[in-house]
Short mmCIF file of C-alpha atoms (C1' of nucleotides) in Angstrom, two decimals:
data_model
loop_
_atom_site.label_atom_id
_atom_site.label_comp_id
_atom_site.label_asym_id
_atom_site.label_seq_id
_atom_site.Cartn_x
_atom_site.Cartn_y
_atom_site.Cartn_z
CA UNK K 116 -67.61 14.04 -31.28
CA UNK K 117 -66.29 16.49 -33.29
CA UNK K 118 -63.85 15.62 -36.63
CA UNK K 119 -61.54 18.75 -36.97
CA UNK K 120 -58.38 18.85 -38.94
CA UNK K 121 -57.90 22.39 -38.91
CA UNK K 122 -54.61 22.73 -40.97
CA UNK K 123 -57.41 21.36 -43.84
CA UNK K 124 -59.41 24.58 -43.56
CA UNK K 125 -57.57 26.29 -45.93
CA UNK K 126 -58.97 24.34 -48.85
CA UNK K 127 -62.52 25.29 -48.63
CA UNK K 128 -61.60 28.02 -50.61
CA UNK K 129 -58.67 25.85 -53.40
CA UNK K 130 -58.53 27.39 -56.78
CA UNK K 131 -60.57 30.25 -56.34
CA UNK K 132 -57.71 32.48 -55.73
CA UNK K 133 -58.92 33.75 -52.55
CA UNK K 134 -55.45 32.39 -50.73
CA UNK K 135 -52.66 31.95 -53.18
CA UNK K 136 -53.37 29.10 -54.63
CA UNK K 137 -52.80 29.26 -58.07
CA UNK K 138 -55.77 29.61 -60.05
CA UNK K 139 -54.42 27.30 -62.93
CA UNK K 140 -54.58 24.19 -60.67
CA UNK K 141 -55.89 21.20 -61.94
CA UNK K 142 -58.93 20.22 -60.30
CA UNK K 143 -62.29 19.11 -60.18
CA UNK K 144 -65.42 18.87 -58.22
CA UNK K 145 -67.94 15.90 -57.92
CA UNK K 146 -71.10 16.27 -56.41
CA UNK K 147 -72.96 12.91 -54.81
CA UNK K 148 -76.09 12.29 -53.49
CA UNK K 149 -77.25 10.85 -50.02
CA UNK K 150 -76.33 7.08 -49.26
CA UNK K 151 -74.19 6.78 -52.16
CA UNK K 152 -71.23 4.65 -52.57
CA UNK K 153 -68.40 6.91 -54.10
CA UNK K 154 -65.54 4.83 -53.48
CA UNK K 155 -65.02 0.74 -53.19
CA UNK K 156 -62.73 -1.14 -51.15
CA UNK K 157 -60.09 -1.69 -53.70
CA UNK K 158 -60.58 1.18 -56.16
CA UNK K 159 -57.66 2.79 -57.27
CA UNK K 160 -56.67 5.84 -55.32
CA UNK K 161 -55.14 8.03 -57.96
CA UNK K 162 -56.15 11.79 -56.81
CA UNK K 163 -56.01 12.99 -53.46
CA UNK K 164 -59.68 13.32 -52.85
CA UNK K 165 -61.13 15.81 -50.70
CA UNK K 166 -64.34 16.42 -48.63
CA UNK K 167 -65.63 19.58 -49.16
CA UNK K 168 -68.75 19.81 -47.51
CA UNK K 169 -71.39 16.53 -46.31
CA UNK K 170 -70.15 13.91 -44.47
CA UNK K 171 -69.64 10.05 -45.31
CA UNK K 172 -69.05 6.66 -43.63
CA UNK K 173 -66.33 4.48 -44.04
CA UNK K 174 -64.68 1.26 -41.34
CA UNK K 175 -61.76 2.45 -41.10
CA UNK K 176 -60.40 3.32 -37.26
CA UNK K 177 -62.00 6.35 -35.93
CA UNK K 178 -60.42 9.77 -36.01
CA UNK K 179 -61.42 10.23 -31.99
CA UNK K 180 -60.06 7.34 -31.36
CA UNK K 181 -62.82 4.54 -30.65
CA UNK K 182 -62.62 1.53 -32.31
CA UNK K 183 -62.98 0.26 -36.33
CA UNK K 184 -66.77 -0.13 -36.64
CA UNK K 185 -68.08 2.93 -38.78
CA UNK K 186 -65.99 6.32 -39.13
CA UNK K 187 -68.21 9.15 -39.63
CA UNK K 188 -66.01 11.71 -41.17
CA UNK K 189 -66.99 15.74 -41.54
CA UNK K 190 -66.07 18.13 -44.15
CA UNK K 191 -63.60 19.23 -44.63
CA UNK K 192 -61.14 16.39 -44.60
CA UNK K 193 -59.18 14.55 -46.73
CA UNK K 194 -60.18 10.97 -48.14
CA UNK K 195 -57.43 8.50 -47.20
CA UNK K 196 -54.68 10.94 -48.18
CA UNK K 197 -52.01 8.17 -47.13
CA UNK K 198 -53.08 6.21 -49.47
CA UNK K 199 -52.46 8.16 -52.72
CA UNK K 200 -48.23 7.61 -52.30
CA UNK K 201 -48.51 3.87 -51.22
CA UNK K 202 -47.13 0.97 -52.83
CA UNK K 203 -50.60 -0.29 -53.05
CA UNK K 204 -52.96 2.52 -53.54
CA UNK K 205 -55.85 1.10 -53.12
CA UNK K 206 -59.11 2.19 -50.91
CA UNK K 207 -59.10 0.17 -48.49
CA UNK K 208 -62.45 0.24 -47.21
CA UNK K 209 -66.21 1.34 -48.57
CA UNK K 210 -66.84 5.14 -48.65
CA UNK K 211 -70.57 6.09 -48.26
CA UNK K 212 -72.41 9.17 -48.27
CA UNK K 213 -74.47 10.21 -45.76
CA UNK K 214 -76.01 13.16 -47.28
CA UNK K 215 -75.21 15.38 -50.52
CA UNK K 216 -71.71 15.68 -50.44
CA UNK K 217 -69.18 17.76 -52.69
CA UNK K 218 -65.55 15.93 -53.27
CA UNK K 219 -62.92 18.26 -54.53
CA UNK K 220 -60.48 16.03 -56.88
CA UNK K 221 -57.07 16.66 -57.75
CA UNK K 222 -54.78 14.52 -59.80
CA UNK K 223 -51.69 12.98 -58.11
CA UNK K 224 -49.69 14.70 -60.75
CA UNK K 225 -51.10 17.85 -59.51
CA UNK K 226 -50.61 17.30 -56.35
CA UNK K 227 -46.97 16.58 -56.65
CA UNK K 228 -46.95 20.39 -59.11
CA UNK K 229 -48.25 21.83 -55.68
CA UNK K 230 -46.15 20.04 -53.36
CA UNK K 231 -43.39 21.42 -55.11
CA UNK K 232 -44.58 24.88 -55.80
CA UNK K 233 -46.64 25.67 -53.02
CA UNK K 234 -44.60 25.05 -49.40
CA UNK K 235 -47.49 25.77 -47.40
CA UNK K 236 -49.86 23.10 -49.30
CA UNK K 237 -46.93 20.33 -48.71
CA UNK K 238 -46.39 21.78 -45.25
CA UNK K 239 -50.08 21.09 -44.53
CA UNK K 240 -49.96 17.41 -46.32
CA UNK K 241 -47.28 16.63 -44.53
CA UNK K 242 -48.04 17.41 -41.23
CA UNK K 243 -51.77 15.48 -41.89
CA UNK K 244 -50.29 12.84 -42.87
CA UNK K 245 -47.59 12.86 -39.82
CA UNK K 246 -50.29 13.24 -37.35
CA UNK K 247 -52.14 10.91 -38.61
CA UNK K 248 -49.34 8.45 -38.43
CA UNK K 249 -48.61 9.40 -34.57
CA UNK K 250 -52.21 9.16 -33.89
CA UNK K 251 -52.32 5.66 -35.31
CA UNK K 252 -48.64 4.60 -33.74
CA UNK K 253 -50.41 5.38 -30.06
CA UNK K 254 -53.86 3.87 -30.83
CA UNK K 255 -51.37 0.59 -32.02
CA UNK K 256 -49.46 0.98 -28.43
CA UNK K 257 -52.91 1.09 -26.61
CA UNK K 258 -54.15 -1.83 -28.05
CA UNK K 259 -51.23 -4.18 -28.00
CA UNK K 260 -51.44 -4.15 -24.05
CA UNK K 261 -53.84 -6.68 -23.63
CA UNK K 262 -55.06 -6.49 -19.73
CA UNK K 263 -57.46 -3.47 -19.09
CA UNK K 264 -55.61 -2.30 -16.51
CA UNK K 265 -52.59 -1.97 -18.49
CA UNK K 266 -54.45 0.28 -21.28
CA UNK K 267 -55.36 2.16 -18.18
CA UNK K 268 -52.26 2.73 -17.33
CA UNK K 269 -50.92 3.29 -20.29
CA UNK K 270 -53.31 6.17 -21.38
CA UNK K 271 -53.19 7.85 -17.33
CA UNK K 272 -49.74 7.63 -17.62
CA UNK K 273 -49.72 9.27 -21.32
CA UNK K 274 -52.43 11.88 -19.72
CA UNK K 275 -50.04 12.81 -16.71
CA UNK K 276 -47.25 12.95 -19.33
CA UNK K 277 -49.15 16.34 -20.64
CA UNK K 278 -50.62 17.35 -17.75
CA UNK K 279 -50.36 16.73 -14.04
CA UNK K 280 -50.72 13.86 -11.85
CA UNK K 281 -54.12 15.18 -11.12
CA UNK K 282 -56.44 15.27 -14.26
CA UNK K 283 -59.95 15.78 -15.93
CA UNK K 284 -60.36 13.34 -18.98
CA UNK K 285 -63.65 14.70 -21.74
CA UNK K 286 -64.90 10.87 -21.97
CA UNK K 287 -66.71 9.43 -19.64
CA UNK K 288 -66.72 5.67 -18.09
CA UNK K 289 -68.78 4.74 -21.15
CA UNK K 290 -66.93 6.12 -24.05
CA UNK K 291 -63.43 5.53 -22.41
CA UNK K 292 -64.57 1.89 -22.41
CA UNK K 293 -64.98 2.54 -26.05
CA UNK K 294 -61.41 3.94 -26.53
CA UNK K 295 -60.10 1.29 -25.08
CA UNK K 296 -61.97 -1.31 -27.06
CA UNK K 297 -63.39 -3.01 -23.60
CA UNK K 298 -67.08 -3.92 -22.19
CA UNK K 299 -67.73 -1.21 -19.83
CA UNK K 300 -68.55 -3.44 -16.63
CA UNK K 301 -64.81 -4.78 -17.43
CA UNK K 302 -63.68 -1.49 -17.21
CA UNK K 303 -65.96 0.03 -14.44
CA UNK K 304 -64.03 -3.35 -12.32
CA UNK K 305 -60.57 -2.38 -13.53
CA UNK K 306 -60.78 0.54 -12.31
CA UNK K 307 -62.17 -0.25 -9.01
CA UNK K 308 -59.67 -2.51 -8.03
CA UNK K 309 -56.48 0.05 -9.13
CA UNK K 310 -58.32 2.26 -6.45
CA UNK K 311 -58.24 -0.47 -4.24
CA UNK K 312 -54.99 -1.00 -4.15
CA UNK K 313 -54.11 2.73 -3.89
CA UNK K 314 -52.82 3.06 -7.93
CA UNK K 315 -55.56 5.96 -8.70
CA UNK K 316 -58.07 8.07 -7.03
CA UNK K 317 -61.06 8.67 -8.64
CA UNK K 318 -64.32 11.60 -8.46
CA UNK K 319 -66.05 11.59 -11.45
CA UNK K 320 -64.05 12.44 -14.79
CA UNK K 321 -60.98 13.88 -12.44
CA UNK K 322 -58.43 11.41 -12.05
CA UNK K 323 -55.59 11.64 -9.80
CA UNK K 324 -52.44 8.86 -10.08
CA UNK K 325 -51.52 8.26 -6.14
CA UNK K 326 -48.67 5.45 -7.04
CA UNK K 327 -46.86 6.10 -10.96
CA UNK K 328 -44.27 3.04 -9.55
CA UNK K 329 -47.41 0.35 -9.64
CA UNK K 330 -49.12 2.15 -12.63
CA UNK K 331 -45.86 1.53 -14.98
CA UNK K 332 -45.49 -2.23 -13.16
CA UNK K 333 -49.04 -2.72 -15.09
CA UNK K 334 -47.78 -1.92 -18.51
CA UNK K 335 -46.13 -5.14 -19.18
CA UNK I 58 -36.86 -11.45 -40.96
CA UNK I 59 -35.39 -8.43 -42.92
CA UNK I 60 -36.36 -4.89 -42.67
CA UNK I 61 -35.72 -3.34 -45.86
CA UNK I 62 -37.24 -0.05 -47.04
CA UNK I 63 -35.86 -0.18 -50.90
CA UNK I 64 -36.66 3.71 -51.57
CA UNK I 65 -34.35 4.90 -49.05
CA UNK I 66 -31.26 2.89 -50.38
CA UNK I 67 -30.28 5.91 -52.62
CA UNK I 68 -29.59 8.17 -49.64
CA UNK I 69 -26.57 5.55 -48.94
CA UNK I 70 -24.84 8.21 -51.14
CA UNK I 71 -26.73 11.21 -50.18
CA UNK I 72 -24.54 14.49 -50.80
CA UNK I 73 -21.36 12.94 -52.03
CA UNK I 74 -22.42 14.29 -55.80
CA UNK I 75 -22.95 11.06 -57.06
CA UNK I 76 -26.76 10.85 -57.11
CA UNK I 77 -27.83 13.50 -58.15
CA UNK I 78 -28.26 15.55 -54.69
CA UNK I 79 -26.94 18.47 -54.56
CA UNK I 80 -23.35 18.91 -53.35
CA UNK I 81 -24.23 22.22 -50.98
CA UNK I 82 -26.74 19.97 -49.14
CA UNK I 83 -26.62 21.05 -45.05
CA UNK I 84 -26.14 17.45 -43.28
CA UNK I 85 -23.91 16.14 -40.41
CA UNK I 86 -23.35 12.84 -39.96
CA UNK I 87 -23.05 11.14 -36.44
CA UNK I 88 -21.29 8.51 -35.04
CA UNK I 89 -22.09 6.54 -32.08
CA UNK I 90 -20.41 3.67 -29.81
CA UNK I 91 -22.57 0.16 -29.32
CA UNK I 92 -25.01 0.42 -26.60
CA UNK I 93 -25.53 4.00 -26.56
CA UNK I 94 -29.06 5.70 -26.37
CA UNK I 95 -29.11 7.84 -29.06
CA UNK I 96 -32.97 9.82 -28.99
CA UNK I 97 -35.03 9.40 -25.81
CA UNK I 98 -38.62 9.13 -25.15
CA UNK I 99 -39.70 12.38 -25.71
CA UNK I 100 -36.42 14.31 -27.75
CA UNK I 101 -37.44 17.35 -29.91
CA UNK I 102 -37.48 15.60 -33.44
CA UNK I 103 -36.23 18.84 -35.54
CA UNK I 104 -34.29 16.57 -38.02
CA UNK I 105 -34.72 13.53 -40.39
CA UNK I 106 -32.12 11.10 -38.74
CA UNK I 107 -31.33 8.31 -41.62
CA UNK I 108 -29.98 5.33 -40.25
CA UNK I 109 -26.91 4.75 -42.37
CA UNK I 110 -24.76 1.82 -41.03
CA UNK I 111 -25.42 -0.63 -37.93
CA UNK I 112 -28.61 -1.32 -36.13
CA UNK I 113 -30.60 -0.19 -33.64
CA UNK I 114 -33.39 -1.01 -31.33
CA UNK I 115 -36.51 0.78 -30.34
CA UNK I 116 -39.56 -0.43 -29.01
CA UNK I 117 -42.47 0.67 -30.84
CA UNK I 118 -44.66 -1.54 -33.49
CA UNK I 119 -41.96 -3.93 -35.26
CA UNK I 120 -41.76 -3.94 -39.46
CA UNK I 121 -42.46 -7.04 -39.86
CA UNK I 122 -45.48 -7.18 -37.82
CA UNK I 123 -44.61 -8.59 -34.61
CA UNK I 124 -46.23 -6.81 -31.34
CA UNK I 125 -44.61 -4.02 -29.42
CA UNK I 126 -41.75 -5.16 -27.53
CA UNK I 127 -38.28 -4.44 -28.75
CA UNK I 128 -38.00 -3.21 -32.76
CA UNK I 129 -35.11 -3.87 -34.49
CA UNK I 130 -33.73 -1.12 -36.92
CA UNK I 131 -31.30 -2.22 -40.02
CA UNK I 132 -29.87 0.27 -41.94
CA UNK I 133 -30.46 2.28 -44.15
CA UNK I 134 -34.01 3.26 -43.05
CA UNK I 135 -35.24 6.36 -41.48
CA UNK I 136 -35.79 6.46 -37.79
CA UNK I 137 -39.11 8.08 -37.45
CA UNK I 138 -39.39 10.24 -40.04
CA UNK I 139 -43.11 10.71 -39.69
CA UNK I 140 -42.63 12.73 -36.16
CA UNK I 141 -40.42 15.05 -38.21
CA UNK I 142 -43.96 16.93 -39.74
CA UNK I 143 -46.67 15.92 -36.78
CA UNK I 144 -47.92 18.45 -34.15
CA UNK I 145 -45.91 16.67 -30.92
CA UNK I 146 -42.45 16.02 -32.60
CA UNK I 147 -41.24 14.25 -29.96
CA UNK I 148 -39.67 10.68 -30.34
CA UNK I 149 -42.02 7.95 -28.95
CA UNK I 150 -39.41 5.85 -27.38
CA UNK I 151 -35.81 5.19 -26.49
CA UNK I 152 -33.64 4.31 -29.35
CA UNK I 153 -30.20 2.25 -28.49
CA UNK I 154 -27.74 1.39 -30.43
CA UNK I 155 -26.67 -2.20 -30.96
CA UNK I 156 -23.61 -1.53 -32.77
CA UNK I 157 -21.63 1.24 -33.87
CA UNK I 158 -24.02 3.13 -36.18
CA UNK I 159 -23.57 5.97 -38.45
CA UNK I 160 -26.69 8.62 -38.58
CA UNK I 161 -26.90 11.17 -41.12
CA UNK I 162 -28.76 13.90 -39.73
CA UNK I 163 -31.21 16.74 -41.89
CA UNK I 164 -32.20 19.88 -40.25
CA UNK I 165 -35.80 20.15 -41.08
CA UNK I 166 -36.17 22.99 -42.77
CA UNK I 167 -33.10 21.38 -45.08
CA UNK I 168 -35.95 18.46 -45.82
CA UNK I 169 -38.19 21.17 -46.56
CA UNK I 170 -35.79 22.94 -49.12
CA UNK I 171 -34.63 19.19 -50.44
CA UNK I 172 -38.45 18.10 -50.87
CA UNK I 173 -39.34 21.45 -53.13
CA UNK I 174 -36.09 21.06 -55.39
CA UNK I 175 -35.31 17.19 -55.63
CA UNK I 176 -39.30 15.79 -56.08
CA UNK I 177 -37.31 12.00 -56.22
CA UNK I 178 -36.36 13.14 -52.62
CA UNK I 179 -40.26 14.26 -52.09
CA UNK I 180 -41.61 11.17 -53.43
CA UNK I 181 -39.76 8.86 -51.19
CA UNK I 182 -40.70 10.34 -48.32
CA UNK I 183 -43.98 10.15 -49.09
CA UNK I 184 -43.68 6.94 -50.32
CA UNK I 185 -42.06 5.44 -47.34
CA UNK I 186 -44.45 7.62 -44.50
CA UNK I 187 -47.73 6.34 -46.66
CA UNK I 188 -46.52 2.64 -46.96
CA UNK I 189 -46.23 3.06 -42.40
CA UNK I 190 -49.40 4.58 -42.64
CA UNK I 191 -51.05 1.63 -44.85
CA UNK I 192 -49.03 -0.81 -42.51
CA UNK I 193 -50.03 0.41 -39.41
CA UNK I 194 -53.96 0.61 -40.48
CA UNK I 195 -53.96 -2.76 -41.60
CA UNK I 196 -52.39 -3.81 -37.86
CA UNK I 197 -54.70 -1.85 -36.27
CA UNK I 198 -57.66 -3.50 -38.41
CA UNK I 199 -56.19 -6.56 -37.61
CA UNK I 200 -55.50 -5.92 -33.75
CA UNK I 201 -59.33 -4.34 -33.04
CA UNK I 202 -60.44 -8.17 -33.76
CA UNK I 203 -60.81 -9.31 -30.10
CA UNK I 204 -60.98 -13.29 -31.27
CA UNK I 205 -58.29 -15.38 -32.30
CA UNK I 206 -60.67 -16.86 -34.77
CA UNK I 207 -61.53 -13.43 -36.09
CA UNK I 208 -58.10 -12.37 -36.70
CA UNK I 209 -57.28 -15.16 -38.11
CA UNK I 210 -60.36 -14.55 -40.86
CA UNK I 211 -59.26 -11.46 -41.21
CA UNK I 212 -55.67 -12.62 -42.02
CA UNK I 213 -56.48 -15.51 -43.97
CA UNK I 214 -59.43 -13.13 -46.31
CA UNK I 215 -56.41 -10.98 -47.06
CA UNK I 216 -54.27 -13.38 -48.53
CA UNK I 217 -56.62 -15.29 -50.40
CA UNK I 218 -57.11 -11.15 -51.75
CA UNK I 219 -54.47 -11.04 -53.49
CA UNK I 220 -53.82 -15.01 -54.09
CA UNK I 221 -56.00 -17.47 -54.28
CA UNK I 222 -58.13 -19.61 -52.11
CA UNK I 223 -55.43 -21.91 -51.91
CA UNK I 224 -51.72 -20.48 -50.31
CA UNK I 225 -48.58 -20.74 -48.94
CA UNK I 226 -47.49 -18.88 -45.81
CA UNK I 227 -43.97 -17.89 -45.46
CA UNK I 228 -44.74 -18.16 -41.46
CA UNK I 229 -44.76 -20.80 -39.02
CA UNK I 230 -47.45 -21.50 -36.68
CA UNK I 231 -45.06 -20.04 -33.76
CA UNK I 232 -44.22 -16.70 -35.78
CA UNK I 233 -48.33 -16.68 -36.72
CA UNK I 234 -49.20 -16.90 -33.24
CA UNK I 235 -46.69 -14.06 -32.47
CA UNK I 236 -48.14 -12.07 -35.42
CA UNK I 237 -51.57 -12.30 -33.83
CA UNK I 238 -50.15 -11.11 -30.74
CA UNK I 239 -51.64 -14.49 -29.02
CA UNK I 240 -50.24 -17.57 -27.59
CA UNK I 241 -49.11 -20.00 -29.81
CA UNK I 242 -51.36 -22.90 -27.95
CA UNK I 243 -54.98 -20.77 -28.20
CA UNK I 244 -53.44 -20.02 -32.09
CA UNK I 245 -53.53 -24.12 -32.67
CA UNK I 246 -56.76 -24.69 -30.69
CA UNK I 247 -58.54 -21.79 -32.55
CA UNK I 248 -57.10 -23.54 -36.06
CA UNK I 249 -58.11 -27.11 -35.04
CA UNK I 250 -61.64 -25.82 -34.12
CA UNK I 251 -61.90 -24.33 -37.59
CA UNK I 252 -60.73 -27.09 -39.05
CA UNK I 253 -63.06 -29.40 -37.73
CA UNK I 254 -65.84 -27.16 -38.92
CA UNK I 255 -64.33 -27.69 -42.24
CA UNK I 256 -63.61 -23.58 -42.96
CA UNK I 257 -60.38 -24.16 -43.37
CA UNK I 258 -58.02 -27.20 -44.23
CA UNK I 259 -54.69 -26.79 -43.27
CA UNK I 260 -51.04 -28.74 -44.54
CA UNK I 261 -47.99 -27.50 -43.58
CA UNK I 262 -48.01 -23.83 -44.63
CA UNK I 263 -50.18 -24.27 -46.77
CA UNK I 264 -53.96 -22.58 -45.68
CA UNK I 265 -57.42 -23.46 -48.46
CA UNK I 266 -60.50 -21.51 -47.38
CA UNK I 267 -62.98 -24.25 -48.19
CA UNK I 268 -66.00 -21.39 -46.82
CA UNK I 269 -65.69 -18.07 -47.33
CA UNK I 270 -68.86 -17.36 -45.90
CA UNK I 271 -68.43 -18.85 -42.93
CA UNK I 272 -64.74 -16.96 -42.84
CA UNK I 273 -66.58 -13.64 -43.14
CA UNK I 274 -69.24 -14.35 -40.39
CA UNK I 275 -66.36 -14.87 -37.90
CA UNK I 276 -65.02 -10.82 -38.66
CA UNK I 277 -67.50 -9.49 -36.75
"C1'" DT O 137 -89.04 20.71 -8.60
"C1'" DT O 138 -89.97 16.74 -10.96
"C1'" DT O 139 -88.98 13.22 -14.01
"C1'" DA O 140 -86.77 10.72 -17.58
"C1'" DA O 141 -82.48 9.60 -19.41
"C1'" DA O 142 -77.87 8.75 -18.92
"C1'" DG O 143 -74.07 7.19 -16.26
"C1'" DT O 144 -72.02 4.25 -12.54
"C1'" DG O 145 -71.10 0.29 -9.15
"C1'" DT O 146 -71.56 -4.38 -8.57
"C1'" DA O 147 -72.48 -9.31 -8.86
"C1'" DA O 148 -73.03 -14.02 -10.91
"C1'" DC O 149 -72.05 -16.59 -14.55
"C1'" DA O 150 -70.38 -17.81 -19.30
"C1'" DG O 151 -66.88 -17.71 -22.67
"C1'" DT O 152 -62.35 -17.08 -24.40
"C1'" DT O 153 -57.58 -17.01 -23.95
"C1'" DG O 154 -53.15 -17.80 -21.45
"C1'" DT O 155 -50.08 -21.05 -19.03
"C1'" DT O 156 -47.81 -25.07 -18.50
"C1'" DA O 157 -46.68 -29.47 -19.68
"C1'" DC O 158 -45.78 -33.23 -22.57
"C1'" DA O 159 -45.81 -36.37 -26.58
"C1'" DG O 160 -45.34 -36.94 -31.44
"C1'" DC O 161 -43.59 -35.21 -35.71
"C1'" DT O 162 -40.09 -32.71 -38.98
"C1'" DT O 163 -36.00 -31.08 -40.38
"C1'" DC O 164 -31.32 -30.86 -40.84
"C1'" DA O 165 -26.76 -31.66 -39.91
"C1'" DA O 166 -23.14 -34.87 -38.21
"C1'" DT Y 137 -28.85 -43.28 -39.73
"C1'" DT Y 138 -29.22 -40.84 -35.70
"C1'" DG Y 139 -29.60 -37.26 -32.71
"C1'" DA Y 140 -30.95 -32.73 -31.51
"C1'" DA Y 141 -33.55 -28.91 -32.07
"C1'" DG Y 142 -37.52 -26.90 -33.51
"C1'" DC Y 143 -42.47 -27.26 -34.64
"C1'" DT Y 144 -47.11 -28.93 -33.82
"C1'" DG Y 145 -51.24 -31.06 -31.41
"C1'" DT Y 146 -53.47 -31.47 -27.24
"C1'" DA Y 147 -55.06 -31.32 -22.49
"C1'" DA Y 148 -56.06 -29.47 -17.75
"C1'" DC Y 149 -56.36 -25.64 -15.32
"C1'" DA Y 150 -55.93 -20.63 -14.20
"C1'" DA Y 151 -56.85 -15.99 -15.29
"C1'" DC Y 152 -59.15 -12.53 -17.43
"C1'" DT Y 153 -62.87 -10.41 -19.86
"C1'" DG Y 154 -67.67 -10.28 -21.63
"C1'" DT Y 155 -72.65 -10.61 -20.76
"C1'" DT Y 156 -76.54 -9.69 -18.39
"C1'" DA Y 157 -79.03 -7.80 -14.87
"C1'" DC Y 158 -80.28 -4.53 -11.49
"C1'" DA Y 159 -79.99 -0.83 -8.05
"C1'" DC Y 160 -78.23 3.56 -7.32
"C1'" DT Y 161 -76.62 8.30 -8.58
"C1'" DT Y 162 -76.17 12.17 -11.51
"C1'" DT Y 163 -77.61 15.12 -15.17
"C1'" DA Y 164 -80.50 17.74 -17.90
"C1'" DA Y 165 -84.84 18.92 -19.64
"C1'" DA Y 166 -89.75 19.96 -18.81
#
DNA sequence: TTTAAAGTGTAACAGTTGTTACAGCTTCAA
DNA sequence: TTGAAGCTGTAACAACTGTTACACTTTAAA
């Protein structure tokens, strides 16, 4: 799965001048090796922290959506960003490398200098941040339907929302059981009675919703 | 339960001069009848909409913690304010009045010019969109537990966090169960059981973890 | 084309949770 | 003190989901 926050891209090249950032920022750059532990559950979170390049491990919920477990995360990409204007600013997991990684730091002071001088930097933190908060708002909506066939419904409905009532999902059976935080026999059954009772076709990864009246009945 | 946000209470006197906001400030404010829906599932969010008077309802995750269902909104507190920056600005649900409210309304790209100037302005809206962020994380953690027992671990590890191994809950067993998103019976079967292995002793509202180790095994 | 790996459909059974019901206990106000 | 209302403990049963197992189909690589 990939890990892309493209609005992030930008800050490969912070503070070098290449894109009108100012070259006075405050900043600096930490370099870790492999299956290294470079921030605690619990540290304080006083910089907004970077990935440049490498990748690390943390619990926290997945950006692609499947459930807590491990997050890989892939430069570049913020570390927890959130978490730097909370009440309690506090990591709130373990953050492992999983090879050599490079961390680009920047003070909170700092960041507030930018946020204020540089629109396009807060535009950017912002709108992270605000995805990240919708993204976690729906995966909260998905999982406090508790029946399977009501997260069904609930994401096929979301799905035809976008698209059609006729639609190709990118997971299949297996990691949508994932996504949904289900065994996948559980699901493979939900599903086979909503086609039984004429709620949703199925052929292969193209779904097709034959009754939206029944499907919204299941959301309760 | 109350639903205070203390950083927004300032904006009770946005743009009358007395705060410190500047007096040119571009801002309607809206009135509206009881019972009225006011944003619908899926409105263009172009605007920070502060809730200034009254109380409204919504039905995404509630403030306090409870599951889904119907939200209740006290003013003052932003409605949605994250969905202002994200990449589908588009409210998430119906909001209906339950009195007559009074909504101040900021054109977006007034927030933008408010955030670069007034940086108090800036850092309560970050404040207030990270402290969602943190809260909705640590539901989410909490809600990818599939056990009762497990959440309640989870729950009960948390407190003793920042307390000691010995606390008082400000909940019932009734609001826990609701908290848990689980029925109040399973809640006081799960307890019993744990309990009885002598994990936990229980008085009142008053929870002692008697083995953390044990606590921690049931996380998984 | 062949073959191994991955994905899917299904079934039997176990385990957990929800539902409903009721009795005992607390709390708080009249 | 005495209700009345709310809270808690418990039980029997229903409903749903997880686990395990296996056969079948599809996919992708050799």
């Amino acid at each position: 799965m990939k890990n892309i926050d493209p609005e992030w891209n930008n800050f490969r090249n912070i503070g070098d001048g290449g894109d009108g950032f100012p070259s006075d920022m405050q900043y600096s750059i930490k370099f870790h090796g492999k299956n290294e532990v470079i921030f605690r559950q619990g540290d304080l979170c006083d910089a907004l922290n970077i990935l440049m390049t490498g990748s690390v491990k943390t619990e926290m919920i997945t950006e692609n959506g499947n459930l807590m477990g491990i997050e890989i995360i892939n430069a570049p990409r913020p570390l927890a960003p959130a978490f730097l204007f909370s009440g309690n600013n506090r990591f709130p997991v373990d953050v492992t490398t999983l090879e050599e990684v490079e961390v680009l730091r920047i003070p909170k002071d700092e960041v507030i200098r930018l946020m204020t001088t540089q629109p396009e930097f807060m535009q950017q933190f912002l709108t992270h941040n605000a995805n990240r908060t919708q993204f976690l708002t729906n995966r909260l909506q998905l999982l406090s339907i508790k029946t399977i066939k009501g997260k069904i419904a609930h994401f096929l409905l979301e799905q035809a929302g976008e698209q059609g009532d006729t639609f190709t999902l990118n997971r299949n059976q297996t990691e949508l059981a994932d996504f949904f935080g289900v065994a996948r026999p559980s699901l493979a059954r939900s599903l086979s009675e909503m086609i039984e009772e004429g709620i949703i076709a199925v052929n292969k990864k193209k779904y097709t919703i034959l009754d939206k009246k029944k499907l919204r009945e299941l959301l309760v």
